[in-house]
Coordinates of C-alpha atoms and ligand atoms in Angstrom, one line a residue:
X140 CA 4.3 8.9 7.4
X141 CA 1.0 10.4 6.4
X142 CA -0.9 7.6 8.2
X143 CA 1.4 8.4 11.1
X144 CA 0.5 12.0 11.0
X145 CA -3.1 11.0 11.2
X146 CA -2.5 8.8 14.1
X147 CA -0.4 11.4 15.9
X148 CA -3.2 13.9 15.5
X149 CA -5.6 11.3 16.8
X150 CA -3.5 10.6 19.9
X151 CA -3.5 14.3 20.7
X152 CA -7.2 14.8 20.1
X153 CA -8.7 11.6 21.1
X154 CA -7.8 10.3 24.5
X155 CA -10.7 7.9 24.5
X156 CA -11.4 5.6 21.6
X157 CA -15.1 6.2 21.5
X158 CA -16.5 4.4 18.5
X159 CA -19.3 6.2 16.9
X160 CA -21.8 4.7 14.4
X161 CA -20.0 4.1 11.1
X162 CA -21.6 6.2 8.4
X163 CA -20.9 5.2 4.8
X164 CA -18.2 7.3 3.4
X165 CA -18.6 7.9 -0.3
X166 CA -15.4 9.0 -1.9
X167 CA -15.9 12.5 -3.4
X168 CA -15.9 12.7 -7.2
X169 CA -14.6 16.2 -7.5
X170 CA -11.3 17.0 -9.3
X171 CA -12.1 14.6 -12.2
X172 CA -9.1 14.5 -14.5
X173 CA -8.4 12.3 -17.4
X174 CA -8.3 9.0 -15.5
X175 CA -10.1 7.0 -18.1
X176 CA -8.1 5.0 -20.6
X177 CA -9.4 3.8 -23.9
X178 CA -10.0 0.2 -24.8
X179 CA -10.1 -0.8 -28.4
X180 CA -11.4 -4.4 -28.3
X181 CA -15.1 -5.0 -28.7
X182 CA -15.0 -7.9 -26.2
X183 CA -15.5 -6.7 -22.7
X184 CA -12.1 -6.9 -20.9
X185 CA -11.2 -9.0 -17.9
X186 CA -10.7 -6.2 -15.4
X187 CA -7.7 -6.2 -13.1
X188 CA -8.5 -3.6 -10.4
X189 CA -5.3 -2.4 -8.8
X190 CA -6.0 -1.0 -5.3
X191 CA -3.8 1.2 -3.3
X192 CA -4.0 4.3 -1.0
X193 CA -2.8 6.7 -3.6
X194 CA -1.1 10.0 -3.0
X195 CA -1.6 13.7 -4.0
X196 CA -0.4 14.2 -7.5
X197 CA 0.1 17.9 -6.9
X198 CA 0.4 20.0 -3.7
X199 CA -3.1 21.4 -4.4
X200 CA -4.4 17.8 -3.8
X201 CA -2.9 17.5 -0.4
X202 CA -5.9 18.8 1.6
X203 CA -8.4 16.5 -0.1
X204 CA -6.0 13.6 0.3
X205 CA -5.6 14.2 4.0
X206 CA -9.3 14.9 4.5
X207 CA -10.2 11.6 2.9
X208 CA -7.5 9.8 5.0
X209 CA -8.7 11.3 8.2
X210 CA -12.3 10.4 7.3
X211 CA -11.5 6.7 6.8
X212 CA -13.2 4.9 9.7
X213 CA -11.7 1.6 8.6
X214 CA -8.3 3.2 9.4
X215 CA -9.3 4.9 12.6
X216 CA -12.3 6.2 14.4
X217 CA -12.5 9.6 16.0
X218 CA -15.2 11.3 17.9
X219 CA -17.1 13.8 15.7
X220 CA -15.0 12.5 12.8
X221 CA -16.6 14.6 10.1
X222 CA -15.5 17.8 11.8
X223 CA -12.2 16.3 13.2
X224 CA -11.1 15.2 9.8
X225 CA -11.6 18.7 8.4
X226 CA -9.8 20.3 11.3
X227 CA -6.8 17.9 11.3
X228 CA -6.5 18.0 7.5
X229 CA -6.4 21.8 7.5
X230 CA -3.8 21.9 10.2
X231 CA -1.6 19.3 8.6
X232 CA -1.8 20.5 5.0
X233 CA 1.0 23.1 5.0
X234 CA 3.6 20.7 6.5
X235 CA 2.7 17.8 4.2
X236 CA 2.6 20.2 1.2
X237 CA 6.2 21.1 2.0
X238 CA 7.2 17.4 2.1
X239 CA 5.6 16.8 -1.3
X240 CA 7.3 20.0 -2.6
X241 CA 10.6 18.5 -1.5
X242 CA 10.0 15.3 -3.6
X243 CA 9.2 17.1 -6.8
X244 CA 5.7 18.6 -6.1
X245 CA 3.6 15.4 -5.8
X246 CA 3.3 11.7 -5.4
X247 CA 4.5 9.5 -8.3
X248 CA 2.3 6.6 -7.2
X249 CA -0.4 7.1 -10.0
X250 CA 2.3 7.3 -12.7
X251 CA 4.0 4.2 -11.4
X252 CA 0.7 2.3 -11.0
X253 CA -0.3 3.1 -14.6
X254 CA 3.1 2.0 -15.9
X255 CA 3.0 -1.2 -13.9
X256 CA -0.7 -1.9 -14.9
X257 CA 0.0 -1.3 -18.6
X258 CA 3.1 -3.7 -18.6
X259 CA 1.1 -6.3 -16.6
X260 CA -1.9 -6.3 -18.9
X261 CA 0.4 -6.7 -22.0
X262 CA 2.1 -9.7 -20.5
X263 CA -1.2 -11.2 -19.3
X264 CA -2.7 -11.0 -22.8
X265 CA 0.3 -13.2 -24.0
X266 CA 0.4 -15.7 -21.1
X267 CA -3.3 -15.9 -20.4
X268 CA -5.0 -15.6 -23.9
X269 CA -8.1 -17.4 -22.7
X270 CA -9.2 -14.4 -20.6
X271 CA -7.8 -11.7 -22.9
X272 CA -8.2 -8.8 -23.4
X273 CA -7.1 -7.8 -19.9
X274 CA -7.4 -4.2 -18.8
X275 CA -6.1 -2.6 -15.6
X276 CA -8.1 -0.1 -13.6
X277 CA -6.9 1.9 -10.7
X278 CA -8.8 2.4 -7.4
X279 CA -7.1 4.6 -4.9
X280 CA -8.5 5.0 -1.5
X281 CA -7.8 8.7 -0.8
X282 CA -7.3 10.5 -4.2
X283 CA -8.5 10.2 -7.8
X284 CA -8.9 7.8 -9.4
X285 CA -11.2 6.8 -6.5
X286 CA -12.8 3.4 -6.3
X287 CA -16.1 4.7 -7.8
X288 CA -14.2 6.3 -10.7
X289 CA -12.7 2.9 -11.5
X290 CA -16.1 1.3 -11.1
X291 CA -17.7 3.8 -13.5
X292 CA -15.0 3.1 -16.1
X293 CA -15.5 -0.6 -15.7
X294 CA -19.3 -0.2 -16.1
X295 CA -18.7 1.8 -19.3
X296 CA -16.5 -1.0 -20.6
X297 CA -19.2 -3.6 -19.9
X298 CA -16.9 -5.5 -17.6
X299 CA -18.4 -8.9 -16.5
X300 CA -15.3 -10.4 -14.8
X301 CA -13.1 -8.5 -12.4
X302 CA -10.1 -9.4 -10.3
X303 CA -9.3 -7.1 -7.4
X304 CA -5.5 -7.0 -7.1
X305 CA -4.2 -5.3 -4.0
X306 CA -0.9 -3.5 -4.5
X307 CA 0.1 -4.0 -0.9
X308 CA 2.1 -7.3 -0.9
X309 CA 1.3 -7.8 2.8
X310 CA -2.3 -7.7 4.1
X311 CA -3.4 -5.1 6.7
X312 CA -6.9 -4.2 7.7
X313 CA -5.7 -0.5 7.6
X314 CA -4.7 -0.7 3.9
X315 CA -6.1 -3.6 1.8
X316 CA -8.9 -4.1 4.3
X317 CA -10.0 -0.5 4.0
X318 CA -9.9 -0.6 0.2
X319 CA -12.0 -3.8 0.0
X320 CA -14.6 -2.3 2.4
X321 CA -14.7 0.8 0.2
X322 CA -15.0 -1.3 -2.9
X323 CA -17.9 -3.2 -1.4
X324 CA -19.7 0.1 -0.8
X325 CA -19.0 1.3 -4.4
X326 CA -20.3 -2.0 -5.9
X327 CA -23.6 -1.6 -4.0
X328 CA -23.9 2.1 -4.8
X329 CA -23.3 1.6 -8.5
X330 CA -25.1 -1.7 -8.9
X331 CA -22.1 -3.7 -9.9
X332 CA -23.0 -6.9 -8.0
X333 CA -23.7 -8.7 -11.3
X334 CA -20.0 -8.7 -12.1
X335 CA -18.0 -11.9 -11.3
X336 CA -15.6 -10.6 -8.6
X337 CA -12.6 -12.3 -7.1
X338 CA -9.8 -11.0 -4.9
X339 CA -6.0 -11.3 -4.7
X340 CA -5.7 -10.0 -1.2
X341 CA -2.0 -10.6 -0.5
X342 CA 1.1 -12.0 -2.0
X343 CA 3.9 -11.5 0.6
X344 CA 6.1 -14.4 -0.5
X345 CA 5.3 -14.7 -4.3
X346 CA 8.5 -15.9 -5.9
X347 CA 8.5 -13.2 -8.6
X348 CA 8.1 -10.4 -6.0
X349 CA 10.8 -12.0 -3.8
X350 CA 13.1 -12.3 -6.9
X351 CA 12.5 -8.7 -8.0
X352 CA 13.3 -7.4 -4.5
X353 CA 16.4 -9.5 -4.0
X354 CA 17.7 -8.3 -7.4
X355 CA 17.2 -4.7 -6.4
X356 CA 19.2 -5.4 -3.1
X357 CA 22.0 -7.1 -5.0
X358 CA 22.2 -4.1 -7.4
X359 CA 22.5 -1.7 -4.5
X360 CA 25.1 -3.9 -2.7
X361 CA 27.1 -3.9 -5.9
X362 CA 27.7 -0.2 -5.5
X363 CA 29.9 -0.8 -2.5
X364 CA 33.6 -1.7 -2.8
X365 CA 34.4 -5.3 -1.8
X366 CA 35.7 -4.1 1.5
X367 CA 32.6 -2.1 2.3
X368 CA 30.4 -5.0 1.3
X369 CA 32.0 -7.2 3.9
X370 CA 30.6 -4.8 6.6
X371 CA 27.2 -4.2 5.0
X372 CA 24.0 -4.7 7.0
X373 CA 20.6 -5.0 5.3
X374 CA 17.9 -3.0 7.1
X375 CA 14.4 -3.8 5.9
X376 CA 12.0 -1.0 6.7
X377 CA 8.2 -1.2 6.7
X378 CA 5.5 1.2 7.9
X379 CA 4.8 0.5 11.5
X380 CA 1.4 0.0 13.1
X381 CA 0.1 1.0 16.5
X382 CA 0.2 -1.9 18.9
X383 CA -3.5 -1.6 19.4
X384 CA -3.9 -2.7 15.7
X385 CA -1.3 -5.4 16.0
X386 CA -3.0 -6.7 19.2
X387 CA -6.3 -6.7 17.4
X388 CA -4.8 -9.5 15.3
X389 CA -3.8 -7.7 12.1
X390 CA -1.7 -10.1 10.0
X391 CA 0.6 -7.4 8.6
X392 CA 3.7 -7.8 10.9
X393 CA 3.8 -11.6 10.4
X394 CA 3.5 -11.2 6.6
X395 CA 6.2 -8.5 6.4
X396 CA 8.5 -10.8 8.3
X397 CA 7.6 -13.7 5.9
X398 CA 8.6 -11.5 3.0
X399 CA 11.9 -10.6 4.7
X400 CA 12.7 -14.2 5.4
X401 CA 12.1 -15.3 1.8
X402 CA 14.2 -12.4 0.4
X403 CA 17.0 -13.3 2.8
X404 CA 16.8 -17.0 1.7
X405 CA 17.1 -15.8 -1.9
X406 CA 20.2 -13.9 -0.9
X407 CA 21.6 -17.0 0.8
X408 CA 21.8 -15.0 4.1
X409 CA 25.1 -13.6 2.9
X410 CA 24.6 -10.5 5.0
X411 CA 23.2 -9.8 8.4
X412 CA 19.8 -8.1 8.5
X413 CA 17.1 -6.6 10.6
X414 CA 13.5 -5.7 10.1
X415 CA 12.7 -2.2 11.4
X416 CA 9.5 -0.2 11.3
X417 CA 9.3 3.4 10.3
X418 CA 7.0 6.4 10.7
X419 CA 5.7 5.8 14.2
X420 CA 5.3 8.8 16.5
X421 CA 3.2 9.9 19.5
X422 CA 3.1 8.5 23.0
X423 CA 1.3 5.3 22.3
X424 CA 3.1 2.0 21.8
X425 CA 4.0 1.1 18.2
X426 CA 5.6 -1.9 16.6
X427 CA 9.4 -1.6 16.7
X428 CA 12.3 -1.3 16.5
X429 CA 11.9 2.1 14.9
X430 CA 14.1 2.6 11.8
X431 CA 15.5 5.8 13.3
X432 CA 16.5 4.1 16.6
X433 CA 18.0 1.2 14.6
X434 CA 20.1 3.8 12.7
X435 CA 21.5 5.1 16.0
X436 CA 22.1 1.6 17.3
X437 CA 24.0 0.5 14.2
X438 CA 26.0 3.8 14.2
X439 CA 27.0 3.1 17.9
X440 CA 28.1 -0.4 16.9
X441 CA 30.4 1.1 14.3
X442 CA 28.4 0.0 11.2
X443 CA 29.1 2.3 8.3
X444 CA 27.4 0.5 5.4
X445 CA 23.6 0.2 5.8
X446 CA 21.4 -0.8 2.9
X447 CA 17.8 0.1 3.7
X448 CA 15.1 -1.8 1.8
X449 CA 11.5 -0.5 1.6
X450 CA 9.7 -3.8 1.9
X451 CA 6.0 -3.1 2.1
X452 CA 5.4 -0.8 -0.9
X453 CA 6.0 -1.5 -4.6
X454 CA 6.6 1.9 -5.9
X455 CA 8.1 5.2 -4.7
X456 CA 6.0 7.3 -2.5
X457 CA 6.6 9.9 0.3
X458 CA 7.8 7.3 2.7
X459 CA 10.7 6.3 0.4
X460 CA 11.4 9.7 -1.3
X461 CA 11.0 11.9 1.7
X462 CA 11.2 9.9 4.9
X463 CA 14.0 7.4 3.9
X464 CA 15.9 9.6 1.5
X465 CA 15.6 13.0 3.1
X466 CA 15.0 12.4 6.8
X467 CA 16.8 9.2 7.6
X468 CA 19.4 9.8 5.0
X469 CA 20.5 13.0 6.7
X470 CA 20.2 11.4 10.1
X471 CA 22.5 8.6 8.9
X472 CA 25.0 11.1 7.6
X473 CA 25.1 13.0 10.9
X474 CA 25.6 9.7 12.7
X475 CA 28.7 8.9 10.6
X476 CA 27.1 6.2 8.5
X477 CA 29.0 6.9 5.4
X478 CA 27.6 4.1 3.3
X479 CA 23.9 4.7 3.7
X480 CA 22.1 3.4 0.6
X481 CA 18.4 3.1 -0.1
X482 CA 17.3 0.2 -2.4
X483 CA 15.3 1.4 -5.4
X484 CA 11.6 0.8 -5.3
X485 CA 10.2 -1.8 -7.8
X486 CA 8.5 0.9 -9.9
X487 CA 8.7 -0.2 -13.6
X488 CA 11.1 -3.2 -13.0
X489 CA 10.3 -5.8 -15.6
X490 CA 10.9 -8.7 -13.2
X491 CA 8.2 -7.2 -11.0
X492 CA 5.7 -6.5 -13.7
X493 CA 6.2 -10.1 -14.9
X494 CA 5.5 -11.1 -11.3
X495 CA 2.3 -9.1 -11.3
X496 CA 1.1 -10.8 -14.4
X497 CA 2.1 -14.2 -13.0
X498 CA 0.2 -13.5 -9.8
X499 CA -3.0 -12.7 -11.7
X500 CA -2.5 -15.7 -14.0
X501 CA -2.1 -18.1 -11.1
X502 CA -5.2 -16.6 -9.5
X503 CA -7.2 -17.1 -12.6
X504 CA -6.0 -20.7 -13.0
X505 CA -6.8 -21.4 -9.3
X506 CA -10.3 -20.2 -9.9
X507 CA -10.5 -18.9 -6.3
X508 CA -12.8 -16.1 -5.3
X509 CA -11.0 -15.2 -2.1
X510 CA -8.0 -16.6 -0.3
X511 CA -8.4 -19.0 2.6
X512 CA -7.0 -16.2 4.9
X513 CA -9.3 -13.3 4.0
X514 CA -12.6 -14.5 5.4
X515 CA -11.1 -14.9 8.9
X516 CA -11.5 -11.5 10.6
X517 CA -9.1 -10.2 13.2
X518 CA -10.0 -11.8 16.5
X519 CA -10.7 -8.4 18.1
X520 CA -12.4 -6.8 15.1
X521 CA -15.6 -4.9 15.9
X522 CA -16.0 -3.1 12.5
X523 CA -19.3 -4.0 10.9
X524 CA -17.9 -3.1 7.4
X525 CA -15.3 -5.9 7.7
X526 CA -18.2 -8.3 8.0
X527 CA -20.3 -6.8 5.2
X528 CA -17.5 -6.9 2.6
X529 CA -16.6 -10.5 3.6
X530 CA -20.2 -11.6 3.3
X531 CA -20.5 -10.1 -0.2
X532 CA -17.2 -11.3 -1.7
X533 CA -17.4 -14.8 -0.3
X534 CA -20.9 -15.2 -1.6
X535 CA -19.5 -14.9 -5.1
X536 CA -18.6 -18.6 -4.8
X537 CA -22.3 -19.5 -4.7
Ligands
FES835 FE1 -9.3 -6.8 10.9 FE2 -11.9 -5.9 10.8 S1 -10.1 -4.9 11.6 S2 -11.0 -7.8 10.1

């Protein structure tokens, strides 16, 4: 939804898509809190760098979060972006603060990522002793701990081997791509190119992830009576993308669809389902059907029991807690959908944290620097940074 807000602002302010020179954007290091965790082993750890967009921990962090988001030229490019980012962030802050206030005062994404990372590294030490000790680090794109904060911590720990592990199951240049470009800048700035880097850039159909998701859906379906379950429809919901990004060749829509297909296979296709896309606004074309339109359509068709599954994020965040629970939940109620249920995010689910450890272990065993898919840029990509980061990471093979 926040990305949507950014794009909505852009649509209003930027009728042309003039692309300016792309200055390097160094993540600001202000607001340093206690993001560093202690390591007790004397051997330098195998680092597992968990990358994600992050979210404001408190409402006081909302402005900086938005400012960094609006400044991200891998996400979108605005004329006079330096000034536009400040202006839009300032204008959007009060409304977004209210939304975070409604979900308890801030984003839980850092808390969940830490919990997931701690559980994953413990399992990894057991199932992959040859590369132990493992230590997770967190690199958020728009809030602390920023990429450079994580890199500083890794430097302090004397890390020589690092695995970048995106926390987006499906790859998009707007999310994982932006984080990897930012990481490449941070590595150059902090002189970390001696580290042996490799990347887990996507895992949309990993069996552990599919299993964890299917189990969460089953648990939610079990809350219905038998009669209600017969009528249940599973509605997968993922953040939408503008069609300009889709048409550029972004792999995200196909990978989200692949996740959905694997989850439904796991559920033996016992229920009808649809994949819908949330958060889109503004006059430009976005990938659909929109989740809110699908709600209306299902209500019109007399469907009362809708199970909505957030399929493109692995922990709670504003799109689940505010958009799905508050906004769409109330809309569903008004439309007479009495059995609206939102499937729990994976958060600290042990099946999921086991899957995280398995994904890393399989990556280590495969001894692959980057996936076969990542070096191939979107056919219509014109961003120089996408080329720079690919050149750097693929060179790790040599
Ligand atoms: Fe997709 Fe650059 S935008 S590779």
